[in-house]
Every structure is written in C-alpha cells, then in structure tokens.
PDB file of C-alpha atoms and ligand atoms in Angstrom:
ATOM      1  CA  MET I  27       0.000   0.000   0.000  1.00 38.00           C
ATOM      2  CA  ALA I  28       1.470   3.351  -1.028  1.00 39.00           C
ATOM      3  CA  GLY I  29       1.546   5.631   2.008  1.00 40.00           C
ATOM      4  CA  ALA I  30       0.502   9.304   2.085  1.00 41.00           C
ATOM      5  CA  THR I  31       0.541  10.296   5.706  1.00 49.00           C
ATOM      6  CA  ALA I  32      -0.476  13.803   6.703  1.00 64.00           C
ATOM      7  CA  PRO I  33       0.778  15.150  10.063  1.00 85.00           C
ATOM      8  CA  TYR I  34      -1.728  13.247  12.187  1.00 96.00           C
ATOM      9  CA  THR I  35      -0.652  11.936  15.585  1.00 96.00           C
ATOM     10  CA  THR I  36      -3.574   9.749  16.637  1.00 97.00           C
ATOM     11  CA  LEU I  37      -4.627   8.273  13.307  1.00 98.00           C
ATOM     12  CA  SER I  38      -2.978   7.264  10.051  1.00 97.00           C
ATOM     13  CA  LEU I  39      -4.055   7.792   6.474  1.00 97.00           C
ATOM     14  CA  GLU I  40      -2.957   5.533   3.653  1.00 97.00           C
ATOM     15  CA  HIS I  41      -3.985   5.365   0.034  1.00 97.00           C
ATOM     16  CA  ASP I  42      -4.560   2.028  -1.666  1.00 95.00           C
ATOM     17  CA  GLY I  43      -5.324   3.161  -5.220  1.00 96.00           C
ATOM     18  CA  PRO I  44      -8.639   5.037  -5.057  1.00 97.00           C
ATOM     19  CA  VAL I  45      -9.395   3.717  -1.546  1.00 98.00           C
ATOM     20  CA  ALA I  46      -8.271   5.743   1.465  1.00 98.00           C
ATOM     21  CA  VAL I  47      -7.748   3.782   4.685  1.00 98.00           C
ATOM     22  CA  VAL I  48      -8.043   5.773   7.910  1.00 98.00           C
ATOM     23  CA  THR I  49      -6.794   3.900  10.993  1.00 98.00           C
ATOM     24  CA  LEU I  50      -7.347   5.097  14.562  1.00 98.00           C
ATOM     25  CA  GLN I  51      -3.943   4.787  16.194  1.00 98.00           C
ATOM     26  CA  ARG I  52      -4.380   4.601  19.971  1.00 97.00           C
ATOM     27  CA  PRO I  53      -4.229   0.834  20.542  1.00 96.00           C
ATOM     28  CA  GLU I  54      -2.963   1.277  24.126  1.00 96.00           C
ATOM     29  CA  ARG I  55      -6.323   2.921  24.922  1.00 97.00           C
ATOM     30  CA  MET I  56      -8.408   0.692  22.682  1.00 98.00           C
ATOM     31  CA  ASN I  57      -8.506   3.582  20.164  1.00 98.00           C
ATOM     32  CA  ALA I  58     -10.640   5.593  22.603  1.00 98.00           C
ATOM     33  CA  LEU I  59     -11.706   9.019  21.370  1.00 98.00           C
ATOM     34  CA  SER I  60      -9.460  11.686  22.879  1.00 96.00           C
ATOM     35  CA  LYS I  61      -9.972  15.343  22.023  1.00 96.00           C
ATOM     36  CA  VAL I  62      -7.011  15.260  19.645  1.00 97.00           C
ATOM     37  CA  LEU I  63      -8.334  12.146  17.890  1.00 98.00           C
ATOM     38  CA  LEU I  64     -11.753  13.769  17.453  1.00 98.00           C
ATOM     39  CA  HIS I  65     -10.126  16.845  15.884  1.00 97.00           C
ATOM     40  CA  GLU I  66      -8.085  14.633  13.579  1.00 98.00           C
ATOM     41  CA  ILE I  67     -11.107  12.565  12.501  1.00 98.00           C
ATOM     42  CA  GLY I  68     -12.862  15.793  11.501  1.00 97.00           C
ATOM     43  CA  ALA I  69      -9.769  17.063   9.691  1.00 97.00           C
ATOM     44  CA  VAL I  70      -9.023  13.877   7.781  1.00 98.00           C
ATOM     45  CA  PHE I  71     -12.607  13.394   6.571  1.00 98.00           C
ATOM     46  CA  THR I  72     -12.838  17.045   5.511  1.00 97.00           C
ATOM     47  CA  ALA I  73      -9.633  16.539   3.508  1.00 97.00           C
ATOM     48  CA  LEU I  74     -10.831  13.231   2.010  1.00 98.00           C
ATOM     49  CA  ALA I  75     -14.130  14.799   0.940  1.00 97.00           C
ATOM     50  CA  ALA I  76     -12.174  17.323  -1.150  1.00 96.00           C
ATOM     51  CA  ASP I  77      -9.623  14.843  -2.560  1.00 96.00           C
ATOM     52  CA  SER I  78     -10.724  13.898  -6.082  1.00 94.00           C
ATOM     53  CA  THR I  79      -8.301  10.941  -6.191  1.00 95.00           C
ATOM     54  CA  VAL I  80     -10.230   9.239  -3.355  1.00 97.00           C
ATOM     55  CA  ARG I  81     -13.311   7.277  -4.413  1.00 98.00           C
ATOM     56  CA  ALA I  82     -14.091   5.375  -1.187  1.00 98.00           C
ATOM     57  CA  VAL I  83     -12.895   5.262   2.419  1.00 98.00           C
ATOM     58  CA  VAL I  84     -12.350   2.458   4.938  1.00 98.00           C
ATOM     59  CA  LEU I  85     -12.238   3.510   8.599  1.00 98.00           C
ATOM     60  CA  THR I  86     -10.702   1.069  11.053  1.00 98.00           C
ATOM     61  CA  GLY I  87      -8.824   0.809  14.349  1.00 98.00           C
ATOM     62  CA  SER I  88      -5.302  -0.396  15.028  1.00 98.00           C
ATOM     63  CA  GLY I  89      -4.802  -3.656  16.892  1.00 95.00           C
ATOM     64  CA  GLU I  90      -6.927  -6.759  17.201  1.00 93.00           C
ATOM     65  CA  LYS I  91      -8.934  -5.793  20.271  1.00 96.00           C
ATOM     66  CA  ALA I  92     -10.804  -2.643  19.380  1.00 98.00           C
ATOM     67  CA  PHE I  93     -12.205  -0.639  16.526  1.00 98.00           C
ATOM     68  CA  CYS I  94     -12.825   1.992  19.196  1.00 98.00           C
ATOM     69  CA  ALA I  95     -13.806   1.766  22.885  1.00 98.00           C
ATOM     70  CA  GLY I  96     -15.681   5.079  22.765  1.00 97.00           C
ATOM     71  CA  ALA I  97     -15.032   8.189  24.802  1.00 95.00           C
ATOM     72  CA  ASP I  98     -11.608   8.367  26.417  1.00 96.00           C
ATOM     73  CA  LEU I  99     -12.908   7.827  29.933  1.00 93.00           C
ATOM     74  CA  LYS I 100      -9.518   8.616  31.474  1.00 93.00           C
ATOM     75  CA  GLU I 101      -9.306  11.999  29.748  1.00 93.00           C
ATOM     76  CA  ARG I 102     -12.911  12.716  30.676  1.00 90.00           C
ATOM     77  CA  GLN I 103     -12.280  12.118  34.373  1.00 90.00           C
ATOM     78  CA  GLY I 104     -10.689  15.536  34.897  1.00 87.00           C
ATOM     79  CA  MET I 105     -13.238  17.470  32.866  1.00 93.00           C
ATOM     80  CA  SER I 106     -15.794  20.018  34.111  1.00 94.00           C
ATOM     81  CA  GLU I 107     -19.427  19.891  32.963  1.00 94.00           C
ATOM     82  CA  ASP I 108     -18.659  22.752  30.557  1.00 95.00           C
ATOM     83  CA  ASP I 109     -15.671  20.865  29.171  1.00 94.00           C
ATOM     84  CA  VAL I 110     -17.923  17.895  28.414  1.00 93.00           C
ATOM     85  CA  ARG I 111     -20.537  20.173  26.792  1.00 94.00           C
ATOM     86  CA  GLY I 112     -17.823  21.541  24.530  1.00 94.00           C
ATOM     87  CA  LEU I 113     -16.615  18.049  23.763  1.00 95.00           C
ATOM     88  CA  LEU I 114     -20.100  16.976  22.650  1.00 96.00           C
ATOM     89  CA  GLY I 115     -20.001  19.792  20.074  1.00 96.00           C
ATOM     90  CA  LEU I 116     -16.671  18.464  18.853  1.00 97.00           C
ATOM     91  CA  TYR I 117     -18.156  14.952  18.502  1.00 97.00           C
ATOM     92  CA  ARG I 118     -21.005  16.368  16.419  1.00 97.00           C
ATOM     93  CA  GLU I 119     -18.597  18.268  14.176  1.00 97.00           C
ATOM     94  CA  SER I 120     -16.170  15.389  13.668  1.00 98.00           C
ATOM     95  CA  PHE I 121     -18.746  12.656  13.161  1.00 98.00           C
ATOM     96  CA  GLY I 122     -20.677  15.111  10.951  1.00 98.00           C
ATOM     97  CA  ALA I 123     -17.612  15.272   8.678  1.00 98.00           C
ATOM     98  CA  VAL I 124     -17.708  11.460   8.413  1.00 98.00           C
ATOM     99  CA  ASP I 125     -21.451  11.452   7.783  1.00 97.00           C
ATOM    100  CA  ARG I 126     -21.302  14.227   5.165  1.00 96.00           C
ATOM    101  CA  CYS I 127     -18.341  12.741   3.289  1.00 97.00           C
ATOM    102  CA  PRO I 128     -19.602  12.353  -0.302  1.00 97.00           C
ATOM    103  CA  LYS I 129     -17.545   9.178  -0.835  1.00 97.00           C
ATOM    104  CA  PRO I 130     -18.820   5.832   0.517  1.00 98.00           C
ATOM    105  CA  VAL I 131     -17.300   5.227   3.959  1.00 98.00           C
ATOM    106  CA  VAL I 132     -17.082   1.672   5.315  1.00 98.00           C
ATOM    107  CA  ALA I 133     -16.267   0.983   8.976  1.00 98.00           C
ATOM    108  CA  ALA I 134     -14.102  -2.117   9.470  1.00 98.00           C
ATOM    109  CA  ILE I 135     -14.890  -3.224  13.029  1.00 98.00           C
ATOM    110  CA  GLN I 136     -12.221  -5.508  14.458  1.00 97.00           C
ATOM    111  CA  GLY I 137     -12.871  -6.181  18.154  1.00 97.00           C
ATOM    112  CA  VAL I 138     -15.120  -3.854  20.162  1.00 98.00           C
ATOM    113  CA  ALA I 139     -17.032  -0.815  18.936  1.00 98.00           C
ATOM    114  CA  LEU I 140     -18.575   0.639  22.074  1.00 98.00           C
ATOM    115  CA  GLY I 141     -20.283   3.914  22.903  1.00 98.00           C
ATOM    116  CA  GLY I 142     -18.783   6.693  20.778  1.00 98.00           C
ATOM    117  CA  GLY I 143     -16.912   3.964  18.900  1.00 98.00           C
ATOM    118  CA  PHE I 144     -20.159   2.446  17.649  1.00 98.00           C
ATOM    119  CA  GLU I 145     -21.595   5.935  17.089  1.00 98.00           C
ATOM    120  CA  LEU I 146     -18.587   6.606  14.851  1.00 98.00           C
ATOM    121  CA  ALA I 147     -19.375   3.414  12.933  1.00 98.00           C
ATOM    122  CA  LEU I 148     -23.006   4.580  12.664  1.00 98.00           C
ATOM    123  CA  ALA I 149     -21.806   7.791  10.984  1.00 98.00           C
ATOM    124  CA  CYS I 150     -20.264   5.591   8.257  1.00 98.00           C
ATOM    125  CA  ASP I 151     -22.357   4.367   5.328  1.00 98.00           C
ATOM    126  CA  LEU I 152     -21.695   0.636   5.793  1.00 98.00           C
ATOM    127  CA  ARG I 153     -20.225  -1.509   8.591  1.00 98.00           C
ATOM    128  CA  VAL I 154     -18.212  -4.721   8.339  1.00 98.00           C
ATOM    129  CA  ALA I 155     -17.431  -6.682  11.519  1.00 98.00           C
ATOM    130  CA  SER I 156     -14.853  -9.352  12.267  1.00 98.00           C
ATOM    131  CA  GLU I 157     -16.278 -12.641  13.584  1.00 97.00           C
ATOM    132  CA  GLY I 158     -15.217 -11.763  17.104  1.00 97.00           C
ATOM    133  CA  ALA I 159     -16.451  -8.160  17.027  1.00 98.00           C
ATOM    134  CA  VAL I 160     -18.824  -6.794  19.659  1.00 98.00           C
ATOM    135  CA  VAL I 161     -20.883  -3.623  19.293  1.00 98.00           C
ATOM    136  CA  GLY I 162     -22.852  -1.745  21.928  1.00 98.00           C
ATOM    137  CA  LEU I 163     -24.022   1.560  23.334  1.00 98.00           C
ATOM    138  CA  PRO I 164     -23.386   1.162  27.091  1.00 97.00           C
ATOM    139  CA  GLU I 165     -23.826   4.858  27.968  1.00 97.00           C
ATOM    140  CA  THR I 166     -26.968   4.532  30.101  1.00 98.00           C
ATOM    141  CA  SER I 167     -25.081   2.085  32.312  1.00 97.00           C
ATOM    142  CA  LEU I 168     -22.571   4.923  32.831  1.00 94.00           C
ATOM    143  CA  ALA I 169     -25.370   7.335  33.807  1.00 95.00           C
ATOM    144  CA  ILE I 170     -25.287   9.262  30.514  1.00 96.00           C
ATOM    145  CA  ILE I 171     -26.862   8.778  27.086  1.00 97.00           C
ATOM    146  CA  PRO I 172     -25.248   8.334  23.677  1.00 97.00           C
ATOM    147  CA  GLY I 173     -24.311  11.905  22.777  1.00 96.00           C
ATOM    148  CA  ALA I 174     -22.529  11.533  19.474  1.00 97.00           C
ATOM    149  CA  GLY I 175     -25.583  10.774  17.362  1.00 97.00           C
ATOM    150  CA  GLY I 176     -26.469   7.326  18.722  1.00 97.00           C
ATOM    151  CA  THR I 177     -30.012   8.181  19.773  1.00 98.00           C
ATOM    152  CA  GLN I 178     -30.669   9.639  16.321  1.00 97.00           C
ATOM    153  CA  ARG I 179     -28.679   7.579  13.825  1.00 97.00           C
ATOM    154  CA  LEU I 180     -29.418   4.179  15.403  1.00 98.00           C
ATOM    155  CA  PRO I 181     -33.259   4.401  15.183  1.00 97.00           C
ATOM    156  CA  ARG I 182     -32.910   5.616  11.594  1.00 96.00           C
ATOM    157  CA  LEU I 183     -30.958   2.430  10.878  1.00 96.00           C
ATOM    158  CA  VAL I 184     -32.929  -0.203  12.800  1.00 97.00           C
ATOM    159  CA  GLY I 185     -36.104   1.512  14.094  1.00 96.00           C
ATOM    160  CA  VAL I 186     -36.945   2.999  17.489  1.00 97.00           C
ATOM    161  CA  GLY I 187     -37.873  -0.360  19.075  1.00 97.00           C
ATOM    162  CA  ARG I 188     -34.513  -1.995  18.410  1.00 96.00           C
ATOM    163  CA  ALA I 189     -32.695   1.223  19.307  1.00 98.00           C
ATOM    164  CA  LYS I 190     -34.487   1.327  22.691  1.00 98.00           C
ATOM    165  CA  GLU I 191     -33.526  -2.282  23.321  1.00 97.00           C
ATOM    166  CA  MET I 192     -29.883  -1.557  22.587  1.00 97.00           C
ATOM    167  CA  ILE I 193     -29.650   1.751  24.464  1.00 98.00           C
ATOM    168  CA  LEU I 194     -31.915   1.185  27.503  1.00 98.00           C
ATOM    169  CA  LEU I 195     -30.589  -2.303  28.178  1.00 98.00           C
ATOM    170  CA  ALA I 196     -27.018  -1.197  27.328  1.00 97.00           C
ATOM    171  CA  ARG I 197     -26.679  -4.539  25.567  1.00 96.00           C
ATOM    172  CA  ARG I 198     -23.553  -5.644  23.732  1.00 97.00           C
ATOM    173  CA  TYR I 199     -24.112  -7.617  20.534  1.00 98.00           C
ATOM    174  CA  PRO I 200     -21.647 -10.124  19.071  1.00 98.00           C
ATOM    175  CA  ALA I 201     -21.070  -9.839  15.318  1.00 98.00           C
ATOM    176  CA  ARG I 202     -23.546 -12.489  14.120  1.00 98.00           C
ATOM    177  CA  GLU I 203     -26.353 -11.062  16.259  1.00 98.00           C
ATOM    178  CA  ALA I 204     -25.443  -7.538  15.110  1.00 98.00           C
ATOM    179  CA  LEU I 205     -25.738  -8.757  11.515  1.00 98.00           C
ATOM    180  CA  ALA I 206     -29.151 -10.312  12.133  1.00 98.00           C
ATOM    181  CA  LEU I 207     -30.401  -7.029  13.638  1.00 97.00           C
ATOM    182  CA  GLY I 208     -29.018  -4.895  10.800  1.00 97.00           C
ATOM    183  CA  LEU I 209     -26.454  -3.163  13.017  1.00 98.00           C
ATOM    184  CA  VAL I 210     -23.692  -4.252  10.639  1.00 98.00           C
ATOM    185  CA  THR I 211     -23.787  -4.919   6.907  1.00 97.00           C
ATOM    186  CA  GLU I 212     -21.546  -7.957   6.764  1.00 97.00           C
ATOM    187  CA  VAL I 213     -19.463 -10.254   8.978  1.00 98.00           C
ATOM    188  CA  ALA I 214     -15.997 -11.227   7.740  1.00 98.00           C
ATOM    189  CA  ALA I 215     -15.383 -14.897   6.976  1.00 96.00           C
ATOM    190  CA  ALA I 216     -13.734 -17.020   9.693  1.00 93.00           C
ATOM    191  CA  GLY I 217     -10.078 -16.059   9.905  1.00 93.00           C
ATOM    192  CA  GLU I 218     -10.560 -12.989   7.716  1.00 96.00           C
ATOM    193  CA  SER I 219      -9.883  -9.555   9.205  1.00 97.00           C
ATOM    194  CA  ALA I 220     -12.557  -6.875   9.189  1.00 98.00           C
ATOM    195  CA  LEU I 221     -10.170  -4.722   7.150  1.00 98.00           C
ATOM    196  CA  ALA I 222      -9.774  -7.362   4.431  1.00 97.00           C
ATOM    197  CA  ALA I 223     -13.541  -7.871   4.288  1.00 98.00           C
ATOM    198  CA  ALA I 224     -14.150  -4.111   4.164  1.00 98.00           C
ATOM    199  CA  LYS I 225     -11.662  -3.727   1.308  1.00 97.00           C
ATOM    200  CA  ARG I 226     -13.504  -6.458  -0.576  1.00 97.00           C
ATOM    201  CA  LEU I 227     -16.821  -4.711   0.002  1.00 97.00           C
ATOM    202  CA  VAL I 228     -15.454  -1.320  -0.980  1.00 97.00           C
ATOM    203  CA  ALA I 229     -13.753  -2.387  -4.252  1.00 96.00           C
ATOM    204  CA  PRO I 230     -16.852  -2.085  -6.475  1.00 96.00           C
ATOM    205  CA  LEU I 231     -17.675   1.240  -4.817  1.00 96.00           C
ATOM    206  CA  ALA I 232     -14.204   2.574  -5.627  1.00 96.00           C
ATOM    207  CA  ALA I 233     -14.752   1.599  -9.273  1.00 95.00           C
ATOM    208  CA  GLY I 234     -18.346   2.863  -9.234  1.00 96.00           C
ATOM    209  CA  ALA I 235     -19.819   6.083 -10.554  1.00 97.00           C
ATOM    210  CA  PRO I 236     -18.871   8.732  -7.968  1.00 97.00           C
ATOM    211  CA  ILE I 237     -21.601  11.241  -8.856  1.00 97.00           C
ATOM    212  CA  ALA I 238     -24.291   8.548  -8.643  1.00 98.00           C
ATOM    213  CA  LEU I 239     -22.970   7.199  -5.328  1.00 98.00           C
ATOM    214  CA  ALA I 240     -22.797  10.694  -3.801  1.00 97.00           C
ATOM    215  CA  ALA I 241     -26.273  11.515  -5.119  1.00 98.00           C
ATOM    216  CA  ALA I 242     -27.708   8.257  -3.739  1.00 98.00           C
ATOM    217  CA  MET I 243     -26.223   8.965  -0.291  1.00 97.00           C
ATOM    218  CA  GLU I 244     -27.528  12.539  -0.372  1.00 97.00           C
ATOM    219  CA  ALA I 245     -31.037  11.346  -1.264  1.00 97.00           C
ATOM    220  CA  LEU I 246     -31.012   8.550   1.324  1.00 97.00           C
ATOM    221  CA  ASP I 247     -29.512  10.568   4.188  1.00 95.00           C
ATOM    222  CA  GLY I 248     -31.378  13.775   3.404  1.00 95.00           C
ATOM    223  CA  GLY I 249     -34.708  12.081   2.812  1.00 95.00           C
ATOM    224  CA  ALA I 250     -34.900  10.289   6.156  1.00 90.00           C
ATOM    225  CA  ASP I 251     -36.548  13.266   7.872  1.00 90.00           C
ATOM    226  CA  LEU I 252     -38.741  14.498   5.040  1.00 96.00           C
ATOM    227  CA  ASP I 253     -42.337  13.648   4.236  1.00 97.00           C
ATOM    228  CA  LEU I 254     -42.841  11.626   1.052  1.00 97.00           C
ATOM    229  CA  ALA I 255     -43.583  14.603  -1.207  1.00 98.00           C
ATOM    230  CA  GLU I 256     -40.501  16.506  -0.065  1.00 97.00           C
ATOM    231  CA  GLY I 257     -38.422  13.341  -0.215  1.00 98.00           C
ATOM    232  CA  LEU I 258     -39.462  12.719  -3.812  1.00 98.00           C
ATOM    233  CA  LEU I 259     -38.458  16.284  -4.709  1.00 98.00           C
ATOM    234  CA  LEU I 260     -35.064  15.688  -3.110  1.00 98.00           C
ATOM    235  CA  GLU I 261     -34.759  12.468  -5.119  1.00 98.00           C
ATOM    236  CA  SER I 262     -35.476  14.406  -8.340  1.00 98.00           C
ATOM    237  CA  ARG I 263     -32.789  16.970  -7.514  1.00 98.00           C
ATOM    238  CA  CYS I 264     -30.279  14.218  -6.795  1.00 98.00           C
ATOM    239  CA  TYR I 265     -31.249  12.303  -9.960  1.00 98.00           C
ATOM    240  CA  GLU I 266     -30.640  15.468 -11.991  1.00 98.00           C
ATOM    241  CA  LYS I 267     -26.977  15.417 -10.925  1.00 97.00           C
ATOM    242  CA  THR I 268     -26.572  11.973 -12.491  1.00 98.00           C
ATOM    243  CA  LEU I 269     -28.659  12.827 -15.555  1.00 97.00           C
ATOM    244  CA  VAL I 270     -26.218  15.467 -16.768  1.00 96.00           C
ATOM    245  CA  SER I 271     -23.101  13.403 -15.996  1.00 97.00           C
ATOM    246  CA  GLY I 272     -20.710  11.950 -18.566  1.00 97.00           C
ATOM    247  CA  ASP I 273     -20.640   8.782 -16.474  1.00 97.00           C
ATOM    248  CA  ARG I 274     -24.322   8.137 -17.278  1.00 97.00           C
ATOM    249  CA  ARG I 275     -23.546   8.323 -21.004  1.00 97.00           C
ATOM    250  CA  GLU I 276     -20.509   6.089 -20.436  1.00 97.00           C
ATOM    251  CA  ALA I 277     -22.743   3.475 -18.732  1.00 97.00           C
ATOM    252  CA  LEU I 278     -25.086   3.387 -21.726  1.00 97.00           C
ATOM    253  CA  ALA I 279     -22.192   3.238 -24.221  1.00 97.00           C
ATOM    254  CA  ALA I 280     -20.471   0.456 -22.270  1.00 97.00           C
ATOM    255  CA  PHE I 281     -23.720  -1.538 -22.160  1.00 97.00           C
ATOM    256  CA  SER I 282     -24.240  -1.326 -25.906  1.00 97.00           C
ATOM    257  CA  GLU I 283     -20.578  -2.151 -26.598  1.00 97.00           C
ATOM    258  CA  GLY I 284     -20.616  -5.099 -24.190  1.00 97.00           C
ATOM    259  CA  ARG I 285     -17.750  -3.837 -22.056  1.00 96.00           C
ATOM    260  CA  LYS I 286     -17.254  -2.639 -18.472  1.00 95.00           C
ATOM    261  CA  PRO I 287     -17.862   1.071 -17.943  1.00 96.00           C
ATOM    262  CA  VAL I 288     -15.006   3.315 -16.882  1.00 96.00           C
ATOM    263  CA  TYR I 289     -16.332   6.027 -14.617  1.00 97.00           C
ATOM    264  CA  ARG I 290     -14.449   9.304 -14.283  1.00 95.00           C
ATOM    265  CA  GLY I 291     -16.693  11.198 -11.897  1.00 94.00           C
ATOM    266  CA  GLU I 292     -17.640  13.676 -14.623  1.00 93.00           C
TER     267      GLU I 292
HETATM  268  N1  LIG N   7     -11.106   5.148  27.575  1.00 97.11           N
HETATM  269  C1  LIG N   7      -9.829   5.140  28.000  1.00 97.11           C
HETATM  270  N2  LIG N   7      -9.106   4.030  28.134  1.00 97.11           N
HETATM  271  C2  LIG N   7      -9.699   2.869  27.802  1.00 97.11           C
HETATM  272  C3  LIG N   7     -11.025   2.796  27.349  1.00 97.11           C
HETATM  273  C4  LIG N   7     -11.748   4.009  27.233  1.00 97.11           C
HETATM  274  N3  LIG N   7     -13.007   4.052  26.776  1.00 97.11           N
HETATM  275  N4  LIG N   7     -11.347   1.505  27.118  1.00 97.11           N
HETATM  276  C5  LIG N   7     -10.248   0.784  27.426  1.00 97.11           C
HETATM  277  N5  LIG N   7      -9.255   1.610  27.844  1.00 97.11           N
HETATM  278  C6  LIG N   7      -7.918   1.247  28.296  1.00 97.11           C
HETATM  279  C7  LIG N   7      -7.981   0.530  29.635  1.00 97.11           C
HETATM  280  O1  LIG N   7      -8.081   1.447  30.696  1.00 97.11           O
HETATM  281  C8  LIG N   7      -6.681  -0.214  29.615  1.00 97.11           C
HETATM  282  O2  LIG N   7      -5.607   0.648  29.892  1.00 97.11           O
HETATM  283  P1  LIG N   7      -4.612   0.329  31.164  1.00 97.11           P
HETATM  284  O3  LIG N   7      -4.039  -1.013  30.851  1.00 97.11           O
HETATM  285  O4  LIG N   7      -3.642   1.454  31.086  1.00 97.11           O
HETATM  286  O5  LIG N   7      -5.484   0.353  32.359  1.00 97.11           O
HETATM  287  C9  LIG N   7      -6.525  -0.611  28.153  1.00 97.11           C
HETATM  288  O6  LIG N   7      -7.371   0.276  27.408  1.00 97.11           O
HETATM  289  C10 LIG N   7      -7.000  -2.018  27.895  1.00 97.11           C
HETATM  290  O7  LIG N   7      -8.318  -2.146  28.418  1.00 97.11           O
HETATM  291  P2  LIG N   7      -8.787  -3.397  29.308  1.00 97.11           P
HETATM  292  O8  LIG N   7     -10.076  -3.028  29.992  1.00 97.11           O
HETATM  293  O9  LIG N   7      -7.669  -3.855  30.149  1.00 97.11           O
HETATM  294  O10 LIG N   7      -9.039  -4.478  28.153  1.00 97.11           O
HETATM  295  P3  LIG N   7     -10.150  -5.604  28.086  1.00 97.11           P
HETATM  296  O11 LIG N   7      -9.882  -6.357  26.841  1.00 97.11           O
HETATM  297  O12 LIG N   7     -10.254  -6.333  29.369  1.00 97.11           O
HETATM  298  O13 LIG N   7     -11.557  -4.800  27.899  1.00 97.11           O
HETATM  299  C11 LIG N   7     -13.063  -3.178  26.957  1.00 97.11           C
HETATM  300  C12 LIG N   7     -11.763  -3.964  26.791  1.00 97.11           C
HETATM  301  C13 LIG N   7     -13.123  -2.190  25.782  1.00 97.11           C
HETATM  302  C14 LIG N   7     -14.263  -4.132  26.856  1.00 97.11           C
HETATM  303  C15 LIG N   7     -13.084  -2.450  28.298  1.00 97.11           C
HETATM  304  O14 LIG N   7     -11.873  -1.713  28.443  1.00 97.11           O
HETATM  305  C16 LIG N   7     -14.221  -1.468  28.435  1.00 97.11           C
HETATM  306  O15 LIG N   7     -15.348  -1.867  28.729  1.00 97.11           O
HETATM  307  N6  LIG N   7     -13.940  -0.153  28.223  1.00 97.11           N
HETATM  308  C17 LIG N   7     -14.930   0.875  28.365  1.00 97.11           C
HETATM  309  C18 LIG N   7     -15.800   0.911  27.150  1.00 97.11           C
HETATM  310  C19 LIG N   7     -16.979   1.859  27.313  1.00 97.11           C
HETATM  311  O16 LIG N   7     -17.796   1.733  28.200  1.00 97.11           O
HETATM  312  N7  LIG N   7     -17.074   2.815  26.375  1.00 97.11           N
HETATM  313  C20 LIG N   7     -18.182   3.704  26.308  1.00 97.11           C
HETATM  314  C21 LIG N   7     -17.888   4.993  26.949  1.00 97.11           C
HETATM  315  S1  LIG N   7     -19.329   6.007  26.928  1.00 97.11           S
END
C-alpha cells in the first residue's frame, strides 16, 4: 500500500489506489476518542471529501482488540461539565464530517465498537465486523446517554424499538447477532480480518460512478426526515446530478458495446 501520511498523531491515512484507509492509532487505549483524535477525525474526513483521487474510504482501528472503545474515559475524568458540553459539540462536528463525506465510507470493526466507537461506525455508510467483534451503546449504564448521534442515527438504521432495546438495556451484541439485527452490513469470513472484508466490500464502490454514489447517499440521508412529497423532490434533484453526468452516457455506451464502464466522476 502506497503511504501518504499527513501530520496526524492519533490516526494514520494511507492510500490504496482510489481507496483511502483511515486507521485510529491509539491501541494502548483501545482507540478511545481523545480530544485530539476527534479533531483529527474531523480534519481527515474534511480533507478526504475534497480529494478527487479518493473514491471510497475504509475507517478502522489499530490492533486486534478494538475498533474503538468510545469516549476516552480517562481523559474525561478531569473534565468540568462545561468541558464535556464543549466536547459533545466536537463529537457532532467530527462525526458530521464522516457522515457528510460524499464518498462511501465503510467501517471495518475488528474487536469492540462501544459507545462513541459504535456511534462513529453509525456515521459511516456501511459496517463490516470481524467474527469476534462486539458492538454496543453502554452509555446509560454509565449514567449518561449516547451523545454523538447514537439516539438519532441508530433508530434511523434499525427503528426505534430496536434502538431502545440496545440503548436502555445497554446490551452488547456479538457480530452475528449484530448482523441479524441490521447493526452491521456484513461479517468477515472465519479467519478474515474486518479490514480485508471491508476492502472487498469497498472495491466495487471505488470503481463505481462517484456522482451517482454521492447523489444516492444525499437522497437517502437527506430524505430520512422528510415527508414523502418533499423526499421525492429531493430524489429528483439528486437524480438530476446523475442525468447530466458523462458517467451516465458512459454506462449506456459500455452496455451497448458489451464492455465494463469506466467512470471518471464527470
Ligand atoms: N477510555 C480510555 N481508556 C480505555 C477505554 C476508554 N473508553 N477503554 C479501554 N481503555 C484502556 C484501559 O483502561 C486499559 O488501559 P490500562 O491497561 O492502562 O489500564 C486498556 O485500554 C486495555 O483495556 P482493558 O479493559 O484492560 O481491556 P479488556 O480487553 O479487558 O476490555 C473493553 C476492553 C473495551 C471491553 C473495556 O476496556 C471497556 O469496557 N472499556 C470501556 C468501554 C466503554 O464503556 N465505552 C463507552 C464509553 S461512553
């Protein structure tokens, strides 16, 4: 993998062709979300959104044990109530940058994704888990609630009933159960890492039509809170972006010529 590492201290960024791989690099703290890491997540996803060479992103954690164990509970110990309020704003900003990224973002969950760690995975478009992965939102057992989007993104993914079960009971779900509930998209094969499985999943996205993928995400994410009439208008606006694209003409030409399309994002 050809490396292109910006001056990040708590995560790494590598480029594997058109796929960017962002790795949380705090294995000694189970990749827990320190203030610096949150800033860097926001910065790297803002940069990736603007990088036309990047067609898809995999987000993962270093080490075998954790994708991310959530808030850095040690750092939080010394914080005032105002500090924590400020931190919640930082979570919203950073995870918002992940959510708004116009390239498909796949979380590769190796080990645990707990609290803010699972909320980070929820801000991604798709989630792949290793066989031994465990996901959960244990916040209510710590006398708080998920504050980085969990109470909002989770019910949009699996419905309010399932979200209540997960959040009120603070339950942790092993990978296969998470798959059955729709919390993750795919579980890696036995012996396969979450990263390898995520790269497999992301390959067709990286070769896909970027304008169409971005438009589909915009319509899906933006439409979740709209009534049907408004949602259909949003869909029309998003469709229009694909209608005028060279990639749409390339798809039709490739079909009639019996070859694979080559999409340029134009
Ligand atoms: N913040 C800061 N440090 C963390 C952390 C967190 N969220 N989660 C784990 N760590 C640290 C541990 O303190 C430990 O460091 P130490 O050896 O210096 O004490 C190291 O990571 C390894 O953790 P440990 O608990 O020994 O590993 P484990 O395999 O037995 O358990 C977890 C791993 C993730 C299941 C367990 O650490 C845990 O439950 N962490 C809290 C997760 C959580 O509730 N997150 C939601 C916060 S809202």
